[in-house]
mmCIF file of C-alpha atoms in Angstrom:
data_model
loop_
_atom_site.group_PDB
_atom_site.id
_atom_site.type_symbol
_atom_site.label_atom_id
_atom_site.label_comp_id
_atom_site.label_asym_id
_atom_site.label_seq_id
_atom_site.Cartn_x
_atom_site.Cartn_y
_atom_site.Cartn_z
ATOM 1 C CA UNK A 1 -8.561 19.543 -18.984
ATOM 2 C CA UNK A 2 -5.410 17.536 -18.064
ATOM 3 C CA UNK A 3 -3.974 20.536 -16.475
ATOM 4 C CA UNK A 4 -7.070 20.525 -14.165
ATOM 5 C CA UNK A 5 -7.023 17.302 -13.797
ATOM 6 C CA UNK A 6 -3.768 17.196 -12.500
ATOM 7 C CA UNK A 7 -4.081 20.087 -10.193
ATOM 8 C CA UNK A 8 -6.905 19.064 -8.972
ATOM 9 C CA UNK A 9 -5.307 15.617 -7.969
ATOM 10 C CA UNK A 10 -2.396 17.067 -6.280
ATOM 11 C CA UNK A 11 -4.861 18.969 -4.158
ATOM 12 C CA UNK A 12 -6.777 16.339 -3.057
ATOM 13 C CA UNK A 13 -3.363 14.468 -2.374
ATOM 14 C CA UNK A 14 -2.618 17.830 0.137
ATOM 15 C CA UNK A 15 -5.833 17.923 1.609
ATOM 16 C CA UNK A 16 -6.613 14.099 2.101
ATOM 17 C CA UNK A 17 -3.500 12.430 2.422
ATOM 18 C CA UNK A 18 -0.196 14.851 3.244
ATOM 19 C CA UNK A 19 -2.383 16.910 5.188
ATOM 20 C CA UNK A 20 -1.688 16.300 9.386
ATOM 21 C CA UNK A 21 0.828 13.116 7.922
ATOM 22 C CA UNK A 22 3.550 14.890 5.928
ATOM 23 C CA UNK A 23 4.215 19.023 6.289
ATOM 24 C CA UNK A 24 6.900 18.241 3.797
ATOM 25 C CA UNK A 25 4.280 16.315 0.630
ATOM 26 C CA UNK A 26 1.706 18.661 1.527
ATOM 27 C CA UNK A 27 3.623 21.761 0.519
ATOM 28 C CA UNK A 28 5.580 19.881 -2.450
ATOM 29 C CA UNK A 29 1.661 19.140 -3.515
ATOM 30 C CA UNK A 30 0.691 22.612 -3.213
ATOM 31 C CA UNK A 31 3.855 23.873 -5.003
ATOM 32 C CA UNK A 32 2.680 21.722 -7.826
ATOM 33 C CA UNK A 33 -0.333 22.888 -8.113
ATOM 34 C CA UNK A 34 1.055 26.664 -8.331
ATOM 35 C CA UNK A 35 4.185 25.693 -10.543
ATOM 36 C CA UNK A 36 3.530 25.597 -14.343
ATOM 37 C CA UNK A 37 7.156 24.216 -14.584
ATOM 38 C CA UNK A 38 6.006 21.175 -12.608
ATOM 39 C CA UNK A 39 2.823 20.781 -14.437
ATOM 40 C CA UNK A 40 4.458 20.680 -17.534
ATOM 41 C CA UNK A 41 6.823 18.601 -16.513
ATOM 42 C CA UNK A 42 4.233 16.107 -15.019
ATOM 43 C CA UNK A 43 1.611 16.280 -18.693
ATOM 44 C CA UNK A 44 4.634 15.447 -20.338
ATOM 45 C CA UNK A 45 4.589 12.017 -18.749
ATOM 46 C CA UNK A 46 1.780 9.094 -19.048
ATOM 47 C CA UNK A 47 -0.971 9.847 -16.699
ATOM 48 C CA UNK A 48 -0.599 6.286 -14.671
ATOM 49 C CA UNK A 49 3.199 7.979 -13.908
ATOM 50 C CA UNK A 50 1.714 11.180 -12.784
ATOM 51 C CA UNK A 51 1.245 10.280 -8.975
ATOM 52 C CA UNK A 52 2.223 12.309 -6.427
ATOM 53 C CA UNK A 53 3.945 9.180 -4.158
ATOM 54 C CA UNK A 54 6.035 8.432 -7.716
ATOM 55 C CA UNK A 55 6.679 11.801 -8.358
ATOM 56 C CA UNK A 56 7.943 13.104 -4.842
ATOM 57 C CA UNK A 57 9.985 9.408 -4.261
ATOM 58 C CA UNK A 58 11.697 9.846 -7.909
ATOM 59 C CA UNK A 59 13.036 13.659 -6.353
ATOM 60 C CA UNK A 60 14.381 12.148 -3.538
ATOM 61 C CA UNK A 61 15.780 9.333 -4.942
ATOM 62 C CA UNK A 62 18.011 11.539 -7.865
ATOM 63 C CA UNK A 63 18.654 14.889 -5.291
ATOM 64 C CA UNK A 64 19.452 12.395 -2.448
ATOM 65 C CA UNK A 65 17.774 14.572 0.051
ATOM 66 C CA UNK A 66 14.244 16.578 0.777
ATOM 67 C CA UNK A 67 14.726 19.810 -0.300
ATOM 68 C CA UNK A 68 12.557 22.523 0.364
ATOM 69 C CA UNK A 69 9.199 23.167 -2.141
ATOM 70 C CA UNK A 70 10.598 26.301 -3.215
ATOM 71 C CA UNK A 71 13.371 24.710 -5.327
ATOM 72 C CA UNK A 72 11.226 22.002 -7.403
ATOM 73 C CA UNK A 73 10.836 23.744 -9.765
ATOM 74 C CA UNK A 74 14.890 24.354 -10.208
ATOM 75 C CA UNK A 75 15.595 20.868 -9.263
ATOM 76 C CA UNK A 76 13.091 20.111 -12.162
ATOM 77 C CA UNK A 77 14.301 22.269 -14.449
ATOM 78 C CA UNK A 78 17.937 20.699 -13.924
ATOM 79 C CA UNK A 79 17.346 17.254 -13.193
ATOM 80 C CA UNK A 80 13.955 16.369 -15.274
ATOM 81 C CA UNK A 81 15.587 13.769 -17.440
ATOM 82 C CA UNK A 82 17.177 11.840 -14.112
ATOM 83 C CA UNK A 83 14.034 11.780 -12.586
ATOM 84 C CA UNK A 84 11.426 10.782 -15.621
ATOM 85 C CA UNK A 85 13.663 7.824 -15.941
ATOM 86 C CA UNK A 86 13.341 7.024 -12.209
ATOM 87 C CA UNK A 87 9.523 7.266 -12.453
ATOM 88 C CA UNK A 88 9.079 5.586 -15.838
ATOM 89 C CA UNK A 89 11.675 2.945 -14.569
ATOM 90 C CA UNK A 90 9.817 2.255 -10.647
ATOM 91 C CA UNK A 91 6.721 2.128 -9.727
ATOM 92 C CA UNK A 92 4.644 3.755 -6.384
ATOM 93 C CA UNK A 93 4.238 -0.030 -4.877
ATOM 94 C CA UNK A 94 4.040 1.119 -1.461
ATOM 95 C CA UNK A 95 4.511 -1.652 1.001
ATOM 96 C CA UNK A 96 3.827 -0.572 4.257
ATOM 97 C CA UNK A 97 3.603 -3.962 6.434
ATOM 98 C CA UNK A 98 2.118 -1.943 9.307
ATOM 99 C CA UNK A 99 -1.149 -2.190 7.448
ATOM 100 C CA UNK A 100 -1.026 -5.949 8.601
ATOM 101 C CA UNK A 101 -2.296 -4.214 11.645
ATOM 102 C CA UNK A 102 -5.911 -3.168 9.961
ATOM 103 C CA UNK A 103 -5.977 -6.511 8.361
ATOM 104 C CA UNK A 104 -5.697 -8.903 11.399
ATOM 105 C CA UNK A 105 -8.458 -8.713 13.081
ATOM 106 C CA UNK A 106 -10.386 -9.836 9.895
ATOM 107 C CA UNK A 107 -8.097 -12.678 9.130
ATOM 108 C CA UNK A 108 -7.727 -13.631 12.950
ATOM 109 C CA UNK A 109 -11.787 -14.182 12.963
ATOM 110 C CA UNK A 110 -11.499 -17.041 9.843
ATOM 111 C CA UNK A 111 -12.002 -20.732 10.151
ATOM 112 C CA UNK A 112 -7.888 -21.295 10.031
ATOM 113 C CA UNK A 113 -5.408 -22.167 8.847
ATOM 114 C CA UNK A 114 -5.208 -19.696 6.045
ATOM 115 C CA UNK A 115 -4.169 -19.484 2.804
ATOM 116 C CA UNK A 116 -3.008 -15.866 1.423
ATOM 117 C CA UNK A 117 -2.913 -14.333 -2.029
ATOM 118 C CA UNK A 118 -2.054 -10.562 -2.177
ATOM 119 C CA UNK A 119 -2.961 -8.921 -5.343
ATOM 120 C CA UNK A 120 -0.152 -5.665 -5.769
ATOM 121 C CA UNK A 121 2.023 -7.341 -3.074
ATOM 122 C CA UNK A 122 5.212 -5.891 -4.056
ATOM 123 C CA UNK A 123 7.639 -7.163 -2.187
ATOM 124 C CA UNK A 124 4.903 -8.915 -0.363
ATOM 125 C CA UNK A 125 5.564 -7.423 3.135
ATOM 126 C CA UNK A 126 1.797 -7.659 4.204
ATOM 127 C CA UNK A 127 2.102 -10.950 3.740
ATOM 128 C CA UNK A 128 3.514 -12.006 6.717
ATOM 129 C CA UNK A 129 0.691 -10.843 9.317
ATOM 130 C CA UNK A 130 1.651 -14.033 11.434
ATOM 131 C CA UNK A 131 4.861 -13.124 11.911
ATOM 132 C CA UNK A 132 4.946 -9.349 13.441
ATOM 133 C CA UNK A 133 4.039 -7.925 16.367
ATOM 134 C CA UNK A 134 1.116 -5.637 17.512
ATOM 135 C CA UNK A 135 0.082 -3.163 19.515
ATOM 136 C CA UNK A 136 -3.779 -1.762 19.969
ATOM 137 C CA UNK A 137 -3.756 0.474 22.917
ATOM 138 C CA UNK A 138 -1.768 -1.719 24.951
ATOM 139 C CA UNK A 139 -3.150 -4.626 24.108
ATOM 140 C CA UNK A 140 -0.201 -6.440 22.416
ATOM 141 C CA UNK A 141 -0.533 -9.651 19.997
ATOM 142 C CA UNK A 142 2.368 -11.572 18.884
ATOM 143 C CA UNK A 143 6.011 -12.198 20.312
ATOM 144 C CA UNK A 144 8.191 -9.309 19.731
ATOM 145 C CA UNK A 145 11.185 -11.338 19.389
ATOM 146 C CA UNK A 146 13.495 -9.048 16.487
ATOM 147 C CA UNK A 147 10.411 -8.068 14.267
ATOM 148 C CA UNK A 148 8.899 -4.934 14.399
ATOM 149 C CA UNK A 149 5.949 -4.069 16.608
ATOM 150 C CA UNK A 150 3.192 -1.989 14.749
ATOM 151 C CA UNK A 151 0.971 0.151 17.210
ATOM 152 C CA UNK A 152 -2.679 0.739 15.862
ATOM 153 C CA UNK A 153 -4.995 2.930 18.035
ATOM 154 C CA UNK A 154 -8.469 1.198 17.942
ATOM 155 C CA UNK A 155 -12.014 2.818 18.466
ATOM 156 C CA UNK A 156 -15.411 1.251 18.548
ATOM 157 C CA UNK A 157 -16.137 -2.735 18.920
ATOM 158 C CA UNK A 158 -12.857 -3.558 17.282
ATOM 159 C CA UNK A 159 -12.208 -7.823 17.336
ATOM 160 C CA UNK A 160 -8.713 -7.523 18.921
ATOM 161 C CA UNK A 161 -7.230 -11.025 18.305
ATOM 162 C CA UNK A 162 -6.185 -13.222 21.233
ATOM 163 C CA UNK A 163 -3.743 -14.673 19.148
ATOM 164 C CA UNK A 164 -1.914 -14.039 15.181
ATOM 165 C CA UNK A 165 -3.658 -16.647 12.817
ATOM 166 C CA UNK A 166 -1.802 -19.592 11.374
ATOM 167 C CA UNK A 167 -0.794 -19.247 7.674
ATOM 168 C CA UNK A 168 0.112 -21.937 5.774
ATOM 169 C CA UNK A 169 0.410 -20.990 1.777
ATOM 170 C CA UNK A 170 1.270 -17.147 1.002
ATOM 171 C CA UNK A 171 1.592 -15.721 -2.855
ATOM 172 C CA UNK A 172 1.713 -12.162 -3.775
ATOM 173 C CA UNK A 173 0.825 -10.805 -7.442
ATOM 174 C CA UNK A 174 2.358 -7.738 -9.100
ATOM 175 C CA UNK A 175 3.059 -6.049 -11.864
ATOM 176 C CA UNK A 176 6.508 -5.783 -11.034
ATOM 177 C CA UNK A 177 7.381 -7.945 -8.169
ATOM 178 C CA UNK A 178 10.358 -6.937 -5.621
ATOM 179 C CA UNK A 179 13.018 -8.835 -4.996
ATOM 180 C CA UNK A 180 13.709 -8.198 -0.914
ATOM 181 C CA UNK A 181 17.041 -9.497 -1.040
ATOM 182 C CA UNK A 182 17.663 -6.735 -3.425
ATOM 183 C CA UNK A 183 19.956 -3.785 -2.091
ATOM 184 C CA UNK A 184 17.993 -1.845 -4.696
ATOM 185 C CA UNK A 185 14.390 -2.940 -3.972
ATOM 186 C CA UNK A 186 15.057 -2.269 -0.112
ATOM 187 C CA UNK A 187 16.539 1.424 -0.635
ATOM 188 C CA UNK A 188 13.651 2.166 -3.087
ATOM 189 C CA UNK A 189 10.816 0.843 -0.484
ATOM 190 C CA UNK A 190 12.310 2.889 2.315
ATOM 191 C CA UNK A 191 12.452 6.227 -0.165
ATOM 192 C CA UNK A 192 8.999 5.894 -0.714
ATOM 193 C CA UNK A 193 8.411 6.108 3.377
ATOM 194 C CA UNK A 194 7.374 9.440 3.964
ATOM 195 C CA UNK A 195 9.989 11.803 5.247
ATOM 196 C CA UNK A 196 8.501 12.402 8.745
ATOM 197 C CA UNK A 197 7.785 9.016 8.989
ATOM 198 C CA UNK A 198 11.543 8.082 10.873
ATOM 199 C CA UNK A 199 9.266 5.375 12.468
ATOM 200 C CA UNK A 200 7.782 3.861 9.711
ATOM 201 C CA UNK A 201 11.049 3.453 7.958
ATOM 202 C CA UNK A 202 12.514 1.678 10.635
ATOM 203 C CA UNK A 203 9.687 -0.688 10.985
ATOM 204 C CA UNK A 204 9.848 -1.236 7.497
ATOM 205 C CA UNK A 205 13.593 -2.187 7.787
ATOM 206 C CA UNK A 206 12.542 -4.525 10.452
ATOM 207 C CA UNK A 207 10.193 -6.518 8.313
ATOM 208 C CA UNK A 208 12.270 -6.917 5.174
ATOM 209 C CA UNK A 209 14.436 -8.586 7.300
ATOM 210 C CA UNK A 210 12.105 -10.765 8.746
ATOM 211 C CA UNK A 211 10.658 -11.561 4.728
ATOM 212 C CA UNK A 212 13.974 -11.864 3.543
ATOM 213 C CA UNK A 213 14.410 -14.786 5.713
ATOM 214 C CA UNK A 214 11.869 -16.926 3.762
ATOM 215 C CA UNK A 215 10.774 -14.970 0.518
ATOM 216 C CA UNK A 216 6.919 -15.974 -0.576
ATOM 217 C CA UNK A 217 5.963 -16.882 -3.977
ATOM 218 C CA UNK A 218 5.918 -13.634 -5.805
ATOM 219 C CA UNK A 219 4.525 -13.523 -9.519
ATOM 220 C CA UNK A 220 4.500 -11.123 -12.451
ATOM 221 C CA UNK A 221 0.933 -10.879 -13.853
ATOM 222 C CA UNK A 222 -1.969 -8.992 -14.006
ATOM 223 C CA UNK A 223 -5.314 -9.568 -12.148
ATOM 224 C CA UNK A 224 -7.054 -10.988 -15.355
ATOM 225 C CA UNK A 225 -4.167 -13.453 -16.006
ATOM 226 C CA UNK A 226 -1.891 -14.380 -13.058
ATOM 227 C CA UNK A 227 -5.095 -14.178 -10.715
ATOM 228 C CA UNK A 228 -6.751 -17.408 -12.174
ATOM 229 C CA UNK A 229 -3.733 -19.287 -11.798
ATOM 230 C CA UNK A 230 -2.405 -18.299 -8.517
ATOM 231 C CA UNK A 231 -5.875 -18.976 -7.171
ATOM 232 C CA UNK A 232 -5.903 -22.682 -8.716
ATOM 233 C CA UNK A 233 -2.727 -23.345 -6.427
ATOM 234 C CA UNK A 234 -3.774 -22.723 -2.638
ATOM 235 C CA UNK A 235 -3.865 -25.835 -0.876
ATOM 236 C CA UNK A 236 -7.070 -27.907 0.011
ATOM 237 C CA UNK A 237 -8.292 -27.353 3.944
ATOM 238 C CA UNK A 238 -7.024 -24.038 4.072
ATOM 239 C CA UNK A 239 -9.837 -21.079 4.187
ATOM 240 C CA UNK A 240 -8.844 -18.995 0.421
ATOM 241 C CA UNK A 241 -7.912 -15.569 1.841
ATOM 242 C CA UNK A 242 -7.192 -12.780 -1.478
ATOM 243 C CA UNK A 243 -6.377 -9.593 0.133
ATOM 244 C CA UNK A 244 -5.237 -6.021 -1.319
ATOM 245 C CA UNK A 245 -4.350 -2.574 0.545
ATOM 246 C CA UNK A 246 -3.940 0.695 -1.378
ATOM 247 C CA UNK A 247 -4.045 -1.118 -4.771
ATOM 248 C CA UNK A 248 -6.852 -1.245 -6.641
ATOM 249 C CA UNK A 249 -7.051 3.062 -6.724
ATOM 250 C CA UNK A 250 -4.012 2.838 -9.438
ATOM 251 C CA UNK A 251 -6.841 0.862 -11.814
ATOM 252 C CA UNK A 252 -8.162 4.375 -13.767
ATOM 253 C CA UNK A 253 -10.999 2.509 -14.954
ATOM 254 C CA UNK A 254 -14.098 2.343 -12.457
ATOM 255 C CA UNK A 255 -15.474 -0.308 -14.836
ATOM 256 C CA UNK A 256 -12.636 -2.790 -14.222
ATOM 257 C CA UNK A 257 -12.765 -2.116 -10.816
ATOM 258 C CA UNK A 258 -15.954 -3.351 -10.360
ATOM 259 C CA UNK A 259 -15.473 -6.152 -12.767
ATOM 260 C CA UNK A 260 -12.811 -7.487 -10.262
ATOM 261 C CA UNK A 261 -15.219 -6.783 -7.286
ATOM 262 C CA UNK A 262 -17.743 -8.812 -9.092
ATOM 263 C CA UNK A 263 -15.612 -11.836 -9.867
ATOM 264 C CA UNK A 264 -14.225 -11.949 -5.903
ATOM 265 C CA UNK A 265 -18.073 -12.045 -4.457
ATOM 266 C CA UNK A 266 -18.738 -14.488 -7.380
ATOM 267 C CA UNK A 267 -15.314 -17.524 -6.679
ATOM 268 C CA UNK A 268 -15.339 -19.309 -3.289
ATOM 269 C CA UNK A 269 -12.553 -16.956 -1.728
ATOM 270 C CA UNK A 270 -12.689 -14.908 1.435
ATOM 271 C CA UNK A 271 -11.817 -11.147 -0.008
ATOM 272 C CA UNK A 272 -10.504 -8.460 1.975
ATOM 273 C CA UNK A 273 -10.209 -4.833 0.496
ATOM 274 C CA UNK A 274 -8.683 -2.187 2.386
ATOM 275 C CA UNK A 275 -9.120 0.969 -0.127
ATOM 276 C CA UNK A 276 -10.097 4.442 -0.496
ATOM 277 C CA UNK A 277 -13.486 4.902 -0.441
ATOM 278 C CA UNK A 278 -13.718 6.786 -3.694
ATOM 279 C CA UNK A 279 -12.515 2.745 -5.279
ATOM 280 C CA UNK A 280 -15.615 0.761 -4.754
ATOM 281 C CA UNK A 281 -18.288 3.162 -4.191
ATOM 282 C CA UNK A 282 -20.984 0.179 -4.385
ATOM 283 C CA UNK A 283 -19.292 -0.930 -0.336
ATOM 284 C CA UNK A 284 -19.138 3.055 0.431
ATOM 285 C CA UNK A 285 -22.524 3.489 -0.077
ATOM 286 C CA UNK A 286 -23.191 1.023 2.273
ATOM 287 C CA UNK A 287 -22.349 2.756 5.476
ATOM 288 C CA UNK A 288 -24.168 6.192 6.699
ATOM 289 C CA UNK A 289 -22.514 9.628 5.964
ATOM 290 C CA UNK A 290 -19.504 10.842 4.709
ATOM 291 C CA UNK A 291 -16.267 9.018 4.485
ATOM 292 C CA UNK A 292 -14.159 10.194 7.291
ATOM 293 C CA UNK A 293 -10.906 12.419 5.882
ATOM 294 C CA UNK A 294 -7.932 10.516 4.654
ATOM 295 C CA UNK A 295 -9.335 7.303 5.674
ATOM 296 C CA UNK A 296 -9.522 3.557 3.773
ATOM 297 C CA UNK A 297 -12.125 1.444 4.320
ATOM 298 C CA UNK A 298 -11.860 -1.809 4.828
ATOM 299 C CA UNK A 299 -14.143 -4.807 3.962
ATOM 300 C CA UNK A 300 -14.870 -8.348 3.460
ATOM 301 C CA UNK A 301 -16.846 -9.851 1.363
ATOM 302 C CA UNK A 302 -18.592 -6.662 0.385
ATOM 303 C CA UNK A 303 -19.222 -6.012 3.342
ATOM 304 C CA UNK A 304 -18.062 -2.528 5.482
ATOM 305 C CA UNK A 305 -15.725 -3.506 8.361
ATOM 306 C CA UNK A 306 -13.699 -0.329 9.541
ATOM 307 C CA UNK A 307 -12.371 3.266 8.629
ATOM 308 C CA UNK A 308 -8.280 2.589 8.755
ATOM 309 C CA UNK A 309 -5.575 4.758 9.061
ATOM 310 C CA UNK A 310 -3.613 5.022 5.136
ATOM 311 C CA UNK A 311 -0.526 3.767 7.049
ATOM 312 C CA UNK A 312 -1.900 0.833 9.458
ATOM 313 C CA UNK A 313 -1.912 2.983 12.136
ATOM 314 C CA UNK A 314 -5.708 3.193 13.600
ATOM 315 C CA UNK A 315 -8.786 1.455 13.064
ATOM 316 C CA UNK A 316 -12.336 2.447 13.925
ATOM 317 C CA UNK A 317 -15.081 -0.584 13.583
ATOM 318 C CA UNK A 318 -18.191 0.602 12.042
ATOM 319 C CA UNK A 319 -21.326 0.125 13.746
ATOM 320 C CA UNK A 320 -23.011 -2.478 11.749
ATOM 321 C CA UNK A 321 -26.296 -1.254 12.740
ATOM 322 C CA UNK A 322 -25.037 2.281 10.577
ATOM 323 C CA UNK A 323 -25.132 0.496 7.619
ATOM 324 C CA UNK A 324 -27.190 2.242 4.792
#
């Protein structure tokens, strides 16, 4: 059953995720799923390190390049010690600040200023959505100046923001929190950039500079004990903001999941999910047909907002009147 399992995972990665985004992860996906040397490989590990983002960043990072899907299994067979320390040593954490993009709008459209608290921030890139630059179709928001400039194509009655909102308190909570003054931490964030993605990387380069410049509060802690605390420290006459972005689908257990959705409706925060829509089906179920392919969905309060792109780079406002 864990053999299926973990097929059947690596397809869905292919079909959902790689596919149309990354030739390169959709055939190392599919190779997996045909190679018994990888699967073995992979059930030999704990299943929370059996991720295909983990797995294909920890090749890279110990071969140095992308080699071709053909010679996993080889590079496996050679180098399996290298990389199970690499993935039992690092973590996915993904931090793709371009996501700030899908997230404005919402935070724009709150009584400001704001007070932010990122649960899985990692190096807590996406918490800087005041100081970036955008792009939706031509309509730009926020000086350019040396940060990056994420483009997000827009469809539907999206709120494009006159103007970034003012932020005045930012935290970040993760398991493992990056340092981005760390040569280390910046060469592993830019491994885990897809290998098309020439773009993204050099956005991303752009923004740890910008972060490294004033570092937020980043703290080590889980959502059931560094949540409680970090919440108890945002400032008075700021509107409580907790935010998370590709997150909450590494929590195995549906169960806790919506034990954490239950206690954000239930404390006086403002809380923003942007998620797969397999993560909090209760919100899914809310808008009208099927989940459109290798899309998140973003919300507030509970409530459905928009299909986003994985990366930050589209947004499509749902029709409110399409709710279920």
């Amino acid at each position: 059953m864990d053999a299926a399992k973990l097929r059947n995972g690596y397809i869905r990665f292919a079909e959902y995720e790689a596919h149309g985004q990354s030739p390169t992860f959709e055939a190392w996906s599919m190779q997996v799923v045909g190679s018994p040397t990888l699967q073995a490989f992979l059930l030999s590990l704990p299943e929370h390190k059996r991720q295909p983002n983990l797995f294909f960043a920890a090749i890279r990072w110990v071969v140095g390049d992308v080699p071709a899907a053909n010679n996993l299994p080889n590079i496996v067979e050679n180098k399996g010690q290298e990389i199970a320390e690499v993935m039992f040593a690092r973590s996915t954490q993904t931090n793709e600040p371009a996501r700030c993009a899908v997230l404005l709008p919402l935070l724009a459209s709150l009584p400001q200023p704001l007070a932010l608290l990122e649960v899985g921030a990692s190096a807590g890139l996406c918490l800087f959505p005041d100081r970036y630059a955008y792009d939706y179709d031509g309509t730009s928001v926020g000086l350019k100046e040396d940060g990056p400039v994420f483009q997000c194509s827009v469809s539907g009655a999206v709120p494009v923001p006159p103007e970034l909102p003012e932020v005045v308190w930012r935290a970040g909570l993760d398991l493992n929190p990056l340092d981005i003054g760390s040569s280390d931490a910046r060469d592993w964030l830019a491994t885990l950039v897809w290998p098309e993605h020439a773009e993204r990387r050099k956005r991303l380069l752009r923004a740890m500079d910008v972060v490294a410049q004033n570092p937020p509060l980043l703290v080590q802690g889980d959502v059931r004990d560094g949540l409680p605390n970090l919440l108890e420290q945002m400032p008075d006459g700021a509107t409580p903001v907790v935010f998370h972005s590709a997150v909450l689908s590494y929590v195995a257990d549906q169960v806790e999941r919506e034990e954490f959705a239950r206690d954000m409706l239930a404390r006086d925060v403002v809380w923003i999910s942007n998620e797969s829509p397999r993560v909090f089906p209760s919100i899914t179920d809310k808008v009208k047909g099927e989940p459109p392919r290798g899309k998140f969905l973003l919300s507030m309060n509970g409530e459905p907002k928009a299909w986003t792109g994985p990366h930050g780079q589209s947004i499509q406002w749902i029709d409110q009147t399409d709710g279920a």
